[in-house]
Amino acid sequence: MEARRFRPNIIIDVPNGEGFVENDWVRKKLAIGDEVELKIMQNTKRCIMTTLAQGDLPKDTNVLKSIVKHNEGSFGVYASVVKKGEIKIGDQIKQK
């Protein structure tokens, strides 16, 4: 799925991850790079807005249908900042 449909603040590449790896992060902390720490609060429930045409992305009703079918309507997570700092492309991420 095209990430732009979901308007994320951060995209985390999990090369060997399968499925919705973010589900395992809920109620845990992630350290990003040398400074940043996030507390993962909850899964992000999605709505029909993800299916609408956005910029050069066409309308696609299969987006929400797939999320509902494969992950109970959730895609991504909400997080709060525990320790702020600068995040750079390529920073390592560790689950705490």
PDB file of C-alpha atoms in Angstrom:
ATOM      1  CA  MET A   1       0.000   0.000   0.000  1.00  0.00           C
ATOM      2  CA  GLU A   2       1.159   3.512  -0.714  1.00  0.00           C
ATOM      3  CA  ALA A   3       2.343   5.115   2.554  1.00  0.00           C
ATOM      4  CA  ARG A   4       1.176   8.599   1.485  1.00  0.00           C
ATOM      5  CA  ARG A   5      -2.459   7.479   1.929  1.00  0.00           C
ATOM      6  CA  PHE A   6      -1.884   7.304   5.674  1.00  0.00           C
ATOM      7  CA  ARG A   7      -0.030  10.616   6.191  1.00  0.00           C
ATOM      8  CA  PRO A   8       2.616   9.162   8.515  1.00  0.00           C
ATOM      9  CA  ASN A   9       5.062  11.246  10.515  1.00  0.00           C
ATOM     10  CA  ILE A  10       7.636   8.453  10.466  1.00  0.00           C
ATOM     11  CA  ILE A  11       8.012   5.403   8.227  1.00  0.00           C
ATOM     12  CA  ILE A  12      10.004   2.539   9.711  1.00  0.00           C
ATOM     13  CA  ASP A  13      11.450  -0.044   7.351  1.00  0.00           C
ATOM     14  CA  VAL A  14      11.483  -3.523   8.897  1.00  0.00           C
ATOM     15  CA  PRO A  15      13.300  -5.567   6.220  1.00  0.00           C
ATOM     16  CA  ASN A  16      12.651  -9.031   7.658  1.00  0.00           C
ATOM     17  CA  GLY A  17       9.309  -8.206   9.261  1.00  0.00           C
ATOM     18  CA  GLU A  18       6.147  -9.890   8.077  1.00  0.00           C
ATOM     19  CA  GLY A  19       2.590  -8.711   8.502  1.00  0.00           C
ATOM     20  CA  PHE A  20       1.736  -5.858  10.830  1.00  0.00           C
ATOM     21  CA  VAL A  21       4.900  -5.759  12.951  1.00  0.00           C
ATOM     22  CA  GLU A  22       3.770  -2.551  14.644  1.00  0.00           C
ATOM     23  CA  ASN A  23       1.157  -4.520  16.579  1.00  0.00           C
ATOM     24  CA  ASP A  24       3.969  -5.907  18.739  1.00  0.00           C
ATOM     25  CA  TRP A  25       5.156  -2.408  19.649  1.00  0.00           C
ATOM     26  CA  VAL A  26       1.985  -1.277  21.455  1.00  0.00           C
ATOM     27  CA  ARG A  27       2.658  -0.371  25.114  1.00  0.00           C
ATOM     28  CA  LYS A  28       6.416  -0.592  24.502  1.00  0.00           C
ATOM     29  CA  LYS A  29       9.115   1.968  23.777  1.00  0.00           C
ATOM     30  CA  LEU A  30      11.200   2.449  20.641  1.00  0.00           C
ATOM     31  CA  ALA A  31      14.594   4.124  20.675  1.00  0.00           C
ATOM     32  CA  ILE A  32      15.470   5.855  17.413  1.00  0.00           C
ATOM     33  CA  GLY A  33      19.085   6.812  16.797  1.00  0.00           C
ATOM     34  CA  ASP A  34      21.091   8.153  19.743  1.00  0.00           C
ATOM     35  CA  GLU A  35      18.474  10.537  21.137  1.00  0.00           C
ATOM     36  CA  VAL A  36      14.817   9.851  20.477  1.00  0.00           C
ATOM     37  CA  GLU A  37      12.543   7.609  22.492  1.00  0.00           C
ATOM     38  CA  LEU A  38       8.874   7.003  21.707  1.00  0.00           C
ATOM     39  CA  LYS A  39       6.175   5.261  23.749  1.00  0.00           C
ATOM     40  CA  ILE A  40       3.842   3.383  21.406  1.00  0.00           C
ATOM     41  CA  MET A  41       0.360   4.086  22.722  1.00  0.00           C
ATOM     42  CA  GLN A  42      -2.072   2.219  20.469  1.00  0.00           C
ATOM     43  CA  ASN A  43      -2.828   0.955  16.988  1.00  0.00           C
ATOM     44  CA  THR A  44      -4.240   3.447  14.509  1.00  0.00           C
ATOM     45  CA  LYS A  45      -7.780   2.536  13.454  1.00  0.00           C
ATOM     46  CA  ARG A  46      -8.413   3.560   9.841  1.00  0.00           C
ATOM     47  CA  CYS A  47     -11.500   4.921   8.127  1.00  0.00           C
ATOM     48  CA  ILE A  48     -12.845   5.528   4.635  1.00  0.00           C
ATOM     49  CA  MET A  49     -10.505   8.523   4.144  1.00  0.00           C
ATOM     50  CA  THR A  50      -7.719   6.084   3.221  1.00  0.00           C
ATOM     51  CA  THR A  51      -9.718   4.971   0.174  1.00  0.00           C
ATOM     52  CA  LEU A  52     -10.314   8.407  -1.336  1.00  0.00           C
ATOM     53  CA  ALA A  53      -8.322   9.902  -4.198  1.00  0.00           C
ATOM     54  CA  GLN A  54      -5.418  11.950  -2.834  1.00  0.00           C
ATOM     55  CA  GLY A  55      -3.190  13.966  -5.126  1.00  0.00           C
ATOM     56  CA  ASP A  56      -2.020  11.542  -7.804  1.00  0.00           C
ATOM     57  CA  LEU A  57      -3.380   8.504  -5.906  1.00  0.00           C
ATOM     58  CA  PRO A  58      -6.683   7.243  -7.309  1.00  0.00           C
ATOM     59  CA  LYS A  59      -9.674   6.156  -5.252  1.00  0.00           C
ATOM     60  CA  ASP A  60      -9.071   2.605  -4.000  1.00  0.00           C
ATOM     61  CA  THR A  61     -11.718   0.901  -1.853  1.00  0.00           C
ATOM     62  CA  ASN A  62      -9.501  -2.171  -1.497  1.00  0.00           C
ATOM     63  CA  VAL A  63      -7.192  -0.284   0.869  1.00  0.00           C
ATOM     64  CA  LEU A  64      -9.623  -0.263   3.782  1.00  0.00           C
ATOM     65  CA  LYS A  65     -11.054  -3.675   2.902  1.00  0.00           C
ATOM     66  CA  SER A  66      -7.555  -5.180   3.144  1.00  0.00           C
ATOM     67  CA  ILE A  67      -6.784  -3.461   6.445  1.00  0.00           C
ATOM     68  CA  VAL A  68     -10.060  -4.665   7.943  1.00  0.00           C
ATOM     69  CA  LYS A  69      -9.582  -8.202   6.629  1.00  0.00           C
ATOM     70  CA  HIS A  70      -5.953  -8.597   7.703  1.00  0.00           C
ATOM     71  CA  ASN A  71      -5.607  -6.406  10.819  1.00  0.00           C
ATOM     72  CA  GLU A  72      -9.024  -5.564  12.263  1.00  0.00           C
ATOM     73  CA  GLY A  73      -9.008  -2.106  10.646  1.00  0.00           C
ATOM     74  CA  SER A  74      -5.674  -0.920  12.081  1.00  0.00           C
ATOM     75  CA  PHE A  75      -2.616   0.242  10.175  1.00  0.00           C
ATOM     76  CA  GLY A  76       0.235   1.996  11.958  1.00  0.00           C
ATOM     77  CA  VAL A  77       0.475   3.183  15.556  1.00  0.00           C
ATOM     78  CA  TYR A  78       0.132   6.319  17.666  1.00  0.00           C
ATOM     79  CA  ALA A  79       3.152   7.257  19.752  1.00  0.00           C
ATOM     80  CA  SER A  80       4.060   9.866  22.333  1.00  0.00           C
ATOM     81  CA  VAL A  81       7.497  11.392  22.654  1.00  0.00           C
ATOM     82  CA  VAL A  82       9.361  10.300  25.788  1.00  0.00           C
ATOM     83  CA  LYS A  83      12.689  11.845  24.805  1.00  0.00           C
ATOM     84  CA  LYS A  84      12.914  14.336  21.963  1.00  0.00           C
ATOM     85  CA  GLY A  85      15.780  14.818  19.563  1.00  0.00           C
ATOM     86  CA  GLU A  86      16.673  14.652  15.901  1.00  0.00           C
ATOM     87  CA  ILE A  87      15.794  11.673  13.714  1.00  0.00           C
ATOM     88  CA  LYS A  88      17.791  11.030  10.553  1.00  0.00           C
ATOM     89  CA  ILE A  89      17.214   8.690   7.637  1.00  0.00           C
ATOM     90  CA  GLY A  90      19.071   5.469   8.371  1.00  0.00           C
ATOM     91  CA  ASP A  91      18.914   5.769  12.174  1.00  0.00           C
ATOM     92  CA  GLN A  92      18.775   2.414  13.935  1.00  0.00           C
ATOM     93  CA  ILE A  93      15.610   1.555  15.842  1.00  0.00           C
ATOM     94  CA  LYS A  94      15.529  -0.653  18.899  1.00  0.00           C
ATOM     95  CA  GLN A  95      12.586  -1.906  20.891  1.00  0.00           C
ATOM     96  CA  LYS A  96      12.994  -1.310  24.621  1.00  0.00           C
TER      97      LYS A  96
END
